Amino acid sequence: MTVPRKVAGFHLPPLPTVGEIIKLFRLKAQKQLSQNFLLDLRLTDKIVRQAGELKNAHVCEVGPGPGGITRSILSAGVEQLLLIEKDARFIPGLQMLSEAAPGKVRIVHGDILTYKMEKAFPKHLKKNWEDEPPDIHIIGNLPFSVSTPLIIKWLENVSKKDGPFIYGRTQMTLTFQKEVAERLTANPGGKQRSRLSVMAQHLCTVENRFVIPGQAFVPKPEVDVAVVHFTPLAQPKIQQPFALVEKVVRSVFQFRRKYCFRGIETLFPESGRLKRTEQLMMTANVDPTLRPFQLSMSHFRNLCDTYRKMCDEDPSLFVYNYREELRQKKMGRNLLKSTGQPDEIEEEDQL
């Protein structure tokens, strides 16, 4: 039994339920794509409400699947809805929704990781970065396998003000595994504080809005799911290039349970490593005995600013790769072994 849904002055005509669409087109979640369907329209409505006022807005939904969240977005009275779906099996069901909302829906069969979003929306929606966010939203129940690489890609877009952020500070409302959501929003000192926490929070206001129990999905995942809202900041907390910040933060968290100087050492070649590490930490005013998860955003800002100055003085520093140096040393030790000479195994080789 279907019932028309009336919200914000627009209502969809009677349609098969999401469950009926799944049966009609013989859709089945593919485990290798980490697909999980959300059939309860009360929950999809709640997800969409986290995006804010959507009446007359332009929205991009990532991975709409059988269209549960799609219905809630349309019922919110949006002006235009762009659907980007990689799995061709879902396209016929989405076309049915498109026909039920004439002129409102555009369907793209493609991969969000490679889709060029610079031309996804009308040019007149663009706003200056310092202004209020544009009337553009990205919403998606992301497959677990895609969520982390996708948010890292979009954070880099935020830093460079390109991709979907060429229009201004486009807001995002996305689902993640609960554990990933906790890492995205973790505060300094928290057990979930990680590289992802720093990379997200230095560029965006990140809010964990609510948790959806795993049993609400079909098939039921082994973990709960959280809805996270992102609003890009007018000014990033660390005003350095994304690649530099990412390199410093990644290095710091490389040895999460050790003192932070242990990870910072990996920014520098073995020759002069200790001296340069001391120089960086003293100039940045960072206690070398703090653990990585204890460092505040101001600590990371000071580290990145100081490392940038050191790279400006010696450009070879930024291209230095600690793991490549380890690889070369390992090859050298293998040669020593082949000649019967003794070998010393370093702690780093356990990575």
GROMACS .gro file of C-alpha atoms in nm:
model
  351
    1MET     CA    1   0.000   0.000   0.000
    2THR     CA    2   0.147   0.337  -0.100
    3VAL     CA    3   0.059   0.679   0.033
    4PRO     CA    4   0.137   1.017  -0.125
    5ARG     CA    5   0.387   1.216   0.085
    6LYS     CA    6   0.324   1.590   0.128
    7VAL     CA    7   0.613   1.805   0.242
    8ALA     CA    8   0.721   2.162   0.166
    9GLY     CA    9   0.458   2.221  -0.104
   10PHE     CA   10   0.565   1.927  -0.321
   11HIS     CA   11   0.442   1.571  -0.305
   12LEU     CA   12   0.529   1.262  -0.500
   13PRO     CA   13   0.242   1.074  -0.666
   14PRO     CA   14   0.163   0.721  -0.542
   15LEU     CA   15   0.463   0.500  -0.606
   16PRO     CA   16   0.575   0.148  -0.520
   17THR     CA   17   0.751   0.137  -0.184
   18VAL     CA   18   1.130   0.111  -0.175
   19GLY     CA   19   1.090  -0.254  -0.077
   20GLU     CA   20   0.862  -0.313  -0.376
   21ILE     CA   21   1.115  -0.141  -0.606
   22ILE     CA   22   1.383  -0.381  -0.478
   23LYS     CA   23   1.160  -0.678  -0.555
   24LEU     CA   24   1.036  -0.538  -0.886
   25PHE     CA   25   1.386  -0.493  -1.029
   26ARG     CA   26   1.530  -0.793  -0.838
   27LEU     CA   27   1.785  -0.577  -0.666
   28LYS     CA   28   2.024  -0.734  -0.419
   29ALA     CA   29   2.289  -0.557  -0.212
   30GLN     CA   30   2.637  -0.657  -0.325
   31LYS     CA   31   2.871  -0.731  -0.036
   32GLN     CA   32   3.184  -0.656  -0.238
   33LEU     CA   33   3.048  -0.301  -0.290
   34SER     CA   34   2.951  -0.276   0.082
   35GLN     CA   35   2.594  -0.183  -0.013
   36ASN     CA   36   2.326  -0.154   0.255
   37PHE     CA   37   1.972  -0.035   0.184
   38LEU     CA   38   1.775   0.194   0.413
   39LEU     CA   39   1.403   0.124   0.366
   40ASP     CA   40   1.246   0.317   0.657
   41LEU     CA   41   1.135   0.653   0.514
   42ARG     CA   42   1.116   0.802   0.865
   43LEU     CA   43   1.491   0.751   0.891
   44THR     CA   44   1.560   0.880   0.540
   45ASP     CA   45   1.352   1.190   0.624
   46LYS     CA   46   1.559   1.237   0.941
   47ILE     CA   47   1.885   1.214   0.744
   48VAL     CA   48   1.764   1.473   0.494
   49ARG     CA   49   1.653   1.710   0.773
   50GLN     CA   50   2.015   1.722   0.896
   51ALA     CA   51   2.107   1.906   0.575
   52GLY     CA   52   1.889   2.202   0.676
   53GLU     CA   53   1.636   2.391   0.466
   54LEU     CA   54   1.621   2.233   0.120
   55LYS     CA   55   1.320   2.411  -0.030
   56ASN     CA   56   1.427   2.533  -0.377
   57ALA     CA   57   1.784   2.410  -0.314
   58HIS     CA   58   2.007   2.221  -0.556
   59VAL     CA   59   2.115   1.882  -0.421
   60CYS     CA   60   2.356   1.610  -0.532
   61GLU     CA   61   2.283   1.267  -0.388
   62VAL     CA   62   2.572   1.022  -0.395
   63GLY     CA   63   2.486   0.654  -0.441
   64PRO     CA   64   2.105   0.675  -0.423
   65GLY     CA   65   2.065   0.299  -0.471
   66PRO     CA   66   1.695   0.203  -0.460
   67GLY     CA   67   1.596   0.564  -0.388
   68GLY     CA   68   1.489   0.584  -0.022
   69ILE     CA   69   1.679   0.905   0.057
   70THR     CA   70   1.596   1.029  -0.295
   71ARG     CA   71   1.225   1.032  -0.208
   72SER     CA   72   1.290   1.227   0.111
   73ILE     CA   73   1.500   1.485  -0.076
   74LEU     CA   74   1.232   1.534  -0.341
   75SER     CA   75   0.965   1.565  -0.073
   76ALA     CA   76   1.167   1.846   0.088
   77GLY     CA   77   1.083   2.063  -0.214
   78VAL     CA   78   1.423   2.087  -0.385
   79GLU     CA   79   1.463   2.279  -0.710
   80GLN     CA   80   1.696   2.026  -0.875
   81LEU     CA   81   1.832   1.687  -0.772
   82LEU     CA   82   2.143   1.533  -0.931
   83LEU     CA   83   2.176   1.158  -0.872
   84ILE     CA   84   2.517   0.995  -0.921
   85GLU     CA   85   2.490   0.615  -0.921
   86LYS     CA   86   2.767   0.374  -1.015
   87ASP     CA   87   2.556   0.054  -1.013
   88ALA     CA   88   2.354   0.029  -1.334
   89ARG     CA   89   2.099  -0.204  -1.167
   90PHE     CA   90   1.949   0.092  -0.978
   91ILE     CA   91   1.901   0.321  -1.279
   92PRO     CA   92   1.551   0.194  -1.384
   93GLY     CA   93   1.410   0.248  -1.034
   94LEU     CA   94   1.562   0.596  -1.020
   95GLN     CA   95   1.414   0.675  -1.361
   96MET     CA   96   1.072   0.589  -1.217
   97LEU     CA   97   1.130   0.853  -0.946
   98SER     CA   98   1.248   1.099  -1.209
   99GLU     CA   99   0.925   1.053  -1.404
  100ALA     CA  100   0.726   1.112  -1.084
  101ALA     CA  101   0.901   1.450  -1.037
  102PRO     CA  102   0.916   1.598  -1.390
  103GLY     CA  103   1.201   1.840  -1.455
  104LYS     CA  104   1.354   1.797  -1.110
  105VAL     CA  105   1.584   1.495  -1.141
  106ARG     CA  106   1.900   1.438  -1.344
  107ILE     CA  107   2.056   1.090  -1.331
  108VAL     CA  108   2.425   1.026  -1.397
  109HIS     CA  109   2.551   0.670  -1.428
  110GLY     CA  110   2.906   0.714  -1.303
  111ASP     CA  111   3.160   0.695  -1.022
  112ILE     CA  112   3.157   0.982  -0.771
  113LEU     CA  113   3.533   0.938  -0.719
  114THR     CA  114   3.598   1.040  -1.080
  115TYR     CA  115   3.289   1.252  -1.160
  116LYS     CA  116   3.376   1.616  -1.233
  117MET     CA  117   3.151   1.825  -1.011
  118GLU     CA  118   3.278   2.165  -1.127
  119LYS     CA  119   2.990   2.185  -1.375
  120ALA     CA  120   2.728   1.996  -1.173
  121PHE     CA  121   2.526   2.305  -1.077
  122PRO     CA  122   2.419   2.634  -1.243
  123LYS     CA  123   2.681   2.912  -1.234
  124HIS     CA  124   2.444   3.164  -1.078
  125LEU     CA  125   2.450   2.965  -0.752
  126LYS     CA  126   2.817   3.051  -0.691
  127LYS     CA  127   2.901   3.251  -0.380
  128ASN     CA  128   3.218   3.406  -0.247
  129TRP     CA  129   3.400   3.178  -0.003
  130GLU     CA  130   3.356   3.419   0.287
  131ASP     CA  131   2.978   3.447   0.227
  132GLU     CA  132   2.714   3.215   0.365
  133PRO     CA  133   2.716   2.864   0.207
  134PRO     CA  134   2.549   2.841  -0.136
  135ASP     CA  135   2.208   2.681  -0.177
  136ILE     CA  136   2.381   2.357  -0.276
  137HIS     CA  137   2.400   2.038  -0.072
  138ILE     CA  138   2.567   1.698  -0.105
  139ILE     CA  139   2.381   1.412   0.064
  140GLY     CA  140   2.461   1.042   0.060
  141ASN     CA  141   2.437   0.706   0.231
  142LEU     CA  142   2.790   0.610   0.133
  143PRO     CA  143   2.911   0.252   0.089
  144PHE     CA  144   3.169   0.182   0.360
  145SER     CA  145   3.437   0.101   0.102
  146VAL     CA  146   3.406   0.448  -0.054
  147SER     CA  147   3.337   0.677   0.242
  148THR     CA  148   3.691   0.742   0.369
  149PRO     CA  149   3.871   0.791   0.032
  150LEU     CA  150   3.579   1.009  -0.081
  151ILE     CA  151   3.583   1.240   0.222
  152ILE     CA  152   3.963   1.275   0.193
  153LYS     CA  153   3.916   1.370  -0.174
  154TRP     CA  154   3.648   1.624  -0.084
  155LEU     CA  155   3.856   1.770   0.200
  156GLU     CA  156   4.133   1.830  -0.052
  157ASN     CA  157   3.871   1.997  -0.277
  158VAL     CA  158   3.770   2.217   0.018
  159SER     CA  159   4.135   2.316   0.070
  160LYS     CA  160   4.175   2.404  -0.299
  161LYS     CA  161   3.820   2.548  -0.336
  162ASP     CA  162   3.755   2.332  -0.640
  163GLY     CA  163   3.530   2.037  -0.729
  164PRO     CA  164   3.189   2.083  -0.563
  165PHE     CA  165   3.338   2.373  -0.361
  166ILE     CA  166   3.398   2.590  -0.665
  167TYR     CA  167   3.048   2.721  -0.586
  168GLY     CA  168   3.146   2.822  -0.231
  169ARG     CA  169   3.127   2.646   0.104
  170THR     CA  170   2.898   2.363  -0.011
  171GLN     CA  171   2.757   2.166   0.284
  172MET     CA  172   2.765   1.786   0.305
  173THR     CA  173   2.548   1.540   0.497
  174LEU     CA  174   2.696   1.190   0.474
  175THR     CA  175   2.681   0.851   0.645
  176PHE     CA  176   2.986   0.669   0.780
  177GLN     CA  177   3.056   0.367   0.994
  178LYS     CA  178   3.009   0.481   1.354
  179GLU     CA  179   3.379   0.433   1.427
  180VAL     CA  180   3.481   0.651   1.130
  181ALA     CA  181   3.232   0.919   1.239
  182GLU     CA  182   3.385   0.914   1.587
  183ARG     CA  183   3.730   0.964   1.436
  184LEU     CA  184   3.605   1.252   1.222
  185THR     CA  185   3.467   1.435   1.526
  186ALA     CA  186   3.714   1.327   1.799
  187ASN     CA  187   3.864   1.598   2.023
  188PRO     CA  188   4.231   1.617   2.130
  189GLY     CA  189   4.297   1.358   2.401
  190GLY     CA  190   4.015   1.131   2.284
  191LYS     CA  191   4.095   0.771   2.207
  192GLN     CA  192   3.956   0.809   1.852
  193ARG     CA  193   4.167   1.118   1.772
  194SER     CA  194   4.343   1.045   1.444
  195ARG     CA  195   4.478   1.183   1.118
  196LEU     CA  196   4.119   1.197   0.989
  197SER     CA  197   4.012   1.412   1.288
  198VAL     CA  198   4.275   1.677   1.217
  199MET     CA  199   4.234   1.679   0.838
  200ALA     CA  200   3.855   1.720   0.866
  201GLN     CA  201   3.839   1.965   1.156
  202HIS     CA  202   4.103   2.206   1.029
  203LEU     CA  203   3.893   2.259   0.715
  204CYS     CA  204   3.532   2.208   0.829
  205THR     CA  205   3.290   2.229   1.116
  206VAL     CA  206   3.217   1.857   1.161
  207GLU     CA  207   2.910   1.739   1.354
  208ASN     CA  208   2.805   1.384   1.438
  209ARG     CA  209   2.426   1.431   1.419
  210PHE     CA  210   2.285   1.089   1.512
  211VAL     CA  211   2.348   0.716   1.498
  212ILE     CA  212   2.142   0.465   1.299
  213PRO     CA  213   2.149   0.110   1.440
  214GLY     CA  214   2.277  -0.150   1.198
  215GLN     CA  215   1.950  -0.345   1.210
  216ALA     CA  216   1.777  -0.056   1.030
  217PHE     CA  217   1.960  -0.152   0.709
  218VAL     CA  218   1.908  -0.435   0.463
  219PRO     CA  219   2.122  -0.640   0.474
  220LYS     CA  220   2.221  -0.563   0.832
  221PRO     CA  221   2.587  -0.448   0.856
  222GLU     CA  222   2.804  -0.562   1.145
  223VAL     CA  223   2.841  -0.201   1.265
  224ASP     CA  224   2.616   0.096   1.339
  225VAL     CA  225   2.608   0.396   1.107
  226ALA     CA  226   2.636   0.766   1.192
  227VAL     CA  227   2.515   1.073   1.002
  228VAL     CA  228   2.781   1.345   0.986
  229HIS     CA  229   2.733   1.705   0.870
  230PHE     CA  230   3.020   1.911   0.723
  231THR     CA  231   3.030   2.289   0.673
  232PRO     CA  232   3.357   2.420   0.524
  233LEU     CA  233   3.521   2.693   0.733
  234ALA     CA  234   3.564   3.042   0.587
  235GLN     CA  235   3.926   3.026   0.707
  236PRO     CA  236   4.106   2.693   0.757
  237LYS     CA  237   4.267   2.645   1.097
  238ILE     CA  238   4.596   2.553   0.929
  239GLN     CA  239   4.669   2.783   0.637
  240GLN     CA  240   4.909   2.563   0.445
  241PRO     CA  241   4.867   2.350   0.128
  242PHE     CA  242   4.667   2.029   0.175
  243ALA     CA  243   4.960   1.805   0.075
  244LEU     CA  244   5.190   1.963   0.334
  245VAL     CA  245   4.935   1.939   0.615
  246GLU     CA  246   4.852   1.580   0.518
  247LYS     CA  247   5.222   1.483   0.521
  248VAL     CA  248   5.286   1.635   0.865
  249VAL     CA  249   4.970   1.489   1.020
  250ARG     CA  250   5.028   1.146   0.866
  251SER     CA  251   5.385   1.143   0.998
  252VAL     CA  252   5.279   1.242   1.350
  253PHE     CA  253   5.022   0.962   1.369
  254GLN     CA  254   5.256   0.703   1.217
  255PHE     CA  255   5.353   0.592   1.568
  256ARG     CA  256   5.026   0.662   1.745
  257ARG     CA  257   5.119   0.512   2.083
  258LYS     CA  258   5.469   0.660   2.103
  259TYR     CA  259   5.580   1.012   2.186
  260CYS     CA  260   5.497   1.250   1.904
  261PHE     CA  261   5.862   1.328   1.827
  262ARG     CA  262   5.896   0.966   1.706
  263GLY     CA  263   5.658   1.029   1.416
  264ILE     CA  264   5.790   1.380   1.348
  265GLU     CA  265   6.137   1.231   1.299
  266THR     CA  266   6.009   1.059   0.986
  267LEU     CA  267   5.978   1.397   0.812
  268PHE     CA  268   6.355   1.416   0.785
  269PRO     CA  269   6.632   1.211   0.619
  270GLU     CA  270   6.849   1.004   0.851
  271SER     CA  271   7.139   1.245   0.803
  272GLY     CA  272   7.061   1.534   1.038
  273ARG     CA  273   6.731   1.380   1.154
  274LEU     CA  274   6.774   1.441   1.527
  275LYS     CA  275   6.892   1.801   1.490
  276ARG     CA  276   6.609   1.893   1.252
  277THR     CA  277   6.346   1.721   1.466
  278GLU     CA  278   6.463   1.919   1.770
  279GLN     CA  279   6.462   2.240   1.565
  280LEU     CA  280   6.106   2.177   1.442
  281MET     CA  281   5.965   2.093   1.784
  282MET     CA  282   6.137   2.380   1.965
  283THR     CA  283   6.033   2.638   1.706
  284ALA     CA  284   5.675   2.502   1.701
  285ASN     CA  285   5.672   2.496   2.084
  286VAL     CA  286   5.549   2.135   2.100
  287ASP     CA  287   5.629   1.909   2.395
  288PRO     CA  288   5.807   1.607   2.237
  289THR     CA  289   5.668   1.373   2.505
  290LEU     CA  290   5.304   1.430   2.411
  291ARG     CA  291   5.132   1.142   2.233
  292PRO     CA  292   4.995   1.217   1.883
  293PHE     CA  293   4.630   1.206   1.997
  294GLN     CA  294   4.707   1.468   2.267
  295LEU     CA  295   4.818   1.737   2.021
  296SER     CA  296   4.580   2.029   1.977
  297MET     CA  297   4.496   2.200   1.648
  298SER     CA  298   4.729   2.488   1.742
  299HIS     CA  299   5.010   2.232   1.789
  300PHE     CA  300   4.951   2.100   1.438
  301ARG     CA  301   4.927   2.454   1.298
  302ASN     CA  302   5.265   2.544   1.453
  303LEU     CA  303   5.423   2.222   1.327
  304CYS     CA  304   5.293   2.279   0.972
  305ASP     CA  305   5.396   2.646   0.965
  306THR     CA  306   5.746   2.565   1.092
  307TYR     CA  307   5.787   2.267   0.858
  308ARG     CA  308   5.683   2.491   0.567
  309LYS     CA  309   5.961   2.737   0.653
  310MET     CA  310   6.212   2.453   0.672
  311CYS     CA  311   6.095   2.324   0.331
  312ASP     CA  312   6.127   2.674   0.183
  313GLU     CA  313   6.489   2.678   0.303
  314ASP     CA  314   6.556   2.323   0.180
  315PRO     CA  315   6.305   2.216  -0.093
  316SER     CA  316   6.439   1.858  -0.088
  317LEU     CA  317   6.272   1.808   0.252
  318PHE     CA  318   5.918   1.805   0.115
  319VAL     CA  319   5.991   1.535  -0.143
  320TYR     CA  320   6.174   1.319   0.111
  321ASN     CA  321   5.996   0.986   0.164
  322TYR     CA  322   6.071   0.800   0.487
  323ARG     CA  323   5.935   0.468   0.365
  324GLU     CA  324   6.141   0.486   0.049
  325GLU     CA  325   6.451   0.537   0.263
  326LEU     CA  326   6.354   0.229   0.466
  327ARG     CA  327   6.307   0.031   0.146
  328GLN     CA  328   6.654   0.128   0.024
  329LYS     CA  329   6.809   0.033   0.361
  330LYS     CA  330   6.630  -0.301   0.353
  331MET     CA  331   6.769  -0.374   0.008
  332GLY     CA  332   7.113  -0.290   0.140
  333ARG     CA  333   7.072  -0.529   0.434
  334ASN     CA  334   6.960  -0.804   0.200
  335LEU     CA  335   7.283  -0.756   0.007
  336LEU     CA  336   7.476  -0.782   0.334
  337LYS     CA  337   7.293  -1.105   0.418
  338SER     CA  338   7.382  -1.252   0.083
  339THR     CA  339   7.748  -1.187   0.164
  340GLY     CA  340   7.714  -1.342   0.512
  341GLN     CA  341   7.757  -1.017   0.711
  342PRO     CA  342   7.548  -0.953   1.031
  343ASP     CA  343   7.226  -0.757   1.010
  344GLU     CA  344   7.047  -0.525   1.256
  345ILE     CA  345   6.670  -0.508   1.249
  346GLU     CA  346   6.529  -0.164   1.329
  347GLU     CA  347   6.196  -0.084   1.489
  348GLU     CA  348   6.076   0.092   1.176
  349ASP     CA  349   6.083  -0.231   0.979
  350GLN     CA  350   5.787  -0.354   1.178
  351LEU     CA  351   5.560  -0.108   0.995
   0.00000   0.00000   0.00000
